[in-house]
Amino acid sequence: MGRKLLLEHINVPGINTFDVYRSKGGYAAVEKALKTLTPDEIVEEVKKSGLRGRGGAGFPTGMKWSFLAKPEGKARYLVCNGDESEPGTFKDRYLMTYIPHLLIEGMIISSFALGANVSYIYVRGEMMPQIRILEKAIAEAKAKGFLGKNILGTGYDLELYVQPGGGAYICGEETALIESLEGKRGNPRIKPPFPAIAGLWGCPTVVNNVESIAAVVPIIRDGGEEYAKIGIGRSTGTKLISAGGNLVKPGIYEIDLGLPVEEFLYSDEYCGGIANGKRLKAVVAGGSSVPILPANLFLKTAALAPRLMSYESLSDGGFATGTMMGSGGFIAFDEDQCIVRNTWNFTRFYHHESCGQCSPCREGTGWMEKVLHRLEYGHGKMSDMDLLVDVSKKIEGNTICPLGDAAAWPVASAIRHFRDEFEWHVTNPSAALAGNFGLAHYADPLPAPEPVA
Amino acid sequence: MKVTIDGISIEVPDGTSILNAARMIGGDIVPPAMCYYSKLQGSGGKCRTCLVKVSKGSEKDPRPMPKLVASCRTTVMDGMEVQNITSPEVVEARKGIVEMLLLNHPLDCPICDQAGECDLQNLGFEHGAAKTRYEFDRRTFEKIDIGDKIQLHMTRCILCYRCVFTADQITDHRIHGILNRGDHSEISTYIHAAVDNDFSGNVIDVCPVGALTDKTFRFKNRVWFTKPVDAHRDCDHEKCNGKVTLWYKGEDVLRVTARKDVYGEVEEFICNTCRFDKKKTSDWVIEGPRKISHHSVISSNHYETLIPLPVVKTNPLLVEANKEQFERQTRL
């Protein structure tokens, strides 16, 4: 059983209030940071911890912070990205609902480290209850002197604001988020310049995921080296996984990175296996935009090593046989699920959420959706699979922001691994409408890797 | 700053974009641009037709860039090496982009006023496939009148945002923007508010396709049957110099536009009075016939413009990479 860092006190009644949170050792990290550490020391601590961004890309947080430009006479901003909208991911919502003070504590430390006097938490528009919870928590913290002017008598000022978004997936992309925060249409900006140079209102800005900021609290409380002891290789610390799909116990789990996926999936401490005694067919490991993997490739890498829940192990084998950690939206599919329908569903989402700024994504996502819809409803052709792969290739890498890639990867990977299921939809359209392809060979043991000559 | 594009080197000032550096060289190596407009700040980066491959980042950091980059929004670095038409990857990607741009475009060129001077038509001709692989209904919109002089046919729009930038930067107040998102996005003036502004007519000129058309010219004639003539008048509008192109059919001025350069960009924006109200020869001082690029169908039968471009003729690398194009252009 791994140590819990973020969700240690999650079951304490009233942990969402300031007093209970404080009595459980909350805000101790703020006191430590503001009174005994300099901003540079905090950044150094976060660098030492090896914390990687929890929003999906996995970029080292300490590195991101050290890239922040620090011109004289210009304000700097920290923006917390709470626009969690990836299908399959719901960890940030959970954190903000049940333990809002952890996020606020992290925001204070991070803002201090970056020298920001005004920070924002950008929360997705659909999460209105969470916005109210956060605003209440901010008011409590302010009343106790942890926010506002001269925090804890250290002379550091910080104002924290919660900004509701309009409910667009694209506003989770950092430059689109900044545009939206400025009150404009949430279109991603063309980079460079990166937000670390010119972000919010042209000032240097850091945008971090909710979980990354929350993870700063245990790092400062216990020290970066202590944090780095958890985990494996370059994947340090703990990660919240939003487990969903056909599992016995779906929910939020805090795992030590490096946990074997088999243990995560089948042990009673975590997901407890596949619901209703079914067998596992496929897994989307990190939210809808990462490549989908069949059960056999997910549990073992192509080299037959057991796969671990870590950034490196999940991406082992590249896009051919691997996937990505993403934002930790773990979706398990049992043998009764139709991969074609699921792929169509994902594509429908990306079609709906494309901002329409650059042409490959605007037109390509709609095209893929229509072709997949046709396949799912029994009007497909054999050439459609190649068409889909070709369209996804034309989108991937040619767009302004990563939404194009995110739309292309699930389609390309589904066809790569489940091509016979797609073909079955074409050859047996009436059977495909009534039933589904079943487990087929997707859980069969992998062939032994060919010896390297 | 020294930059090499498809093997041709040029010295450019600091801060120049790859696209502008390519335009300084000229010829076939200039990437096509559907959304970039040098006179509009912030334009570009959206249509992705100008994607190029940076095979060497700079003298200091020679690593190639991992993805294709939009040449209109990427500034050159000293010693940068760029591949445009010499990179099969770029050619392939561009073909994909053109296909995407044409997916929801109605291809109603035979009844479109823009036909003959349409950037998308030229682009499709140069880079597109003869047949589409798209087998679904295209998105359609109702036609909208923006004021009494401009018509918006959103179905043809490729969402380049040029008119939005024009409305923002050239006209006095903005009542023109984008609604919705994804492929439902549409250019709109909220609640069909009329664009009633001295400079609003310029959105017609910046539109690369036939989405915004001049209602005083709609269905009057095909552009290749009209004769472009440069003219000027003493315009009393403080921002307008009155330098225009008149499009004649016989003795009649059918329409007035700003003067467009070889990349389809206007030289100077003109006011609505010049554009819509002065349609008599007596209003103007005639300067002479306007030369239109030989790429354009408007120049058909004008053989004096049909000279192979020096860059193509002298650069063996380009000749090899773009043989088909070369043959088409040097055939006489």
PDB file of N, CA and C in Angstrom, chain A residues 8 26 43 77 122 291 311 319:
ATOM      1  N   GLU A   8      -4.322  12.010   1.813  1.00  0.00           N
ATOM      2  CA  GLU A   8      -4.069  11.411   3.114  1.00  0.00           C
ATOM      3  C   GLU A   8      -5.264  11.569   4.060  1.00  0.00           C
ATOM      4  N   GLY A  26      -2.487  21.110   7.799  1.00  0.00           N
ATOM      5  CA  GLY A  26      -2.580  21.930   6.597  1.00  0.00           C
ATOM      6  C   GLY A  26      -1.945  23.295   6.811  1.00  0.00           C
ATOM      7  N   VAL A  43      11.753  26.665  -5.955  1.00  0.00           N
ATOM      8  CA  VAL A  43      11.869  26.151  -7.322  1.00  0.00           C
ATOM      9  C   VAL A  43      12.881  25.010  -7.351  1.00  0.00           C
ATOM     10  N   TYR A  77       2.349  36.064 -13.457  1.00  0.00           N
ATOM     11  CA  TYR A  77       1.111  35.436 -13.043  1.00  0.00           C
ATOM     12  C   TYR A  77       1.274  33.928 -12.948  1.00  0.00           C
ATOM     13  N   TYR A 122      -8.506  28.904 -12.968  1.00  0.00           N
ATOM     14  CA  TYR A 122      -9.474  28.897 -14.061  1.00  0.00           C
ATOM     15  C   TYR A 122     -10.221  27.569 -14.005  1.00  0.00           C
ATOM     16  N   PRO A 291      -3.375   6.978 -27.078  1.00  0.00           N
ATOM     17  CA  PRO A 291      -3.707   5.798 -27.883  1.00  0.00           C
ATOM     18  C   PRO A 291      -4.337   4.693 -27.044  1.00  0.00           C
ATOM     19  N   TYR A 311       5.278   7.135 -16.436  1.00  0.00           N
ATOM     20  CA  TYR A 311       5.348   7.835 -17.721  1.00  0.00           C
ATOM     21  C   TYR A 311       6.131   7.010 -18.743  1.00  0.00           C
ATOM     22  N   PHE A 319       4.335   4.801 -30.255  1.00  0.00           N
ATOM     23  CA  PHE A 319       2.936   4.707 -30.624  1.00  0.00           C
ATOM     24  C   PHE A 319       2.596   3.353 -31.253  1.00  0.00           C
TER      25      PHE A 319
END
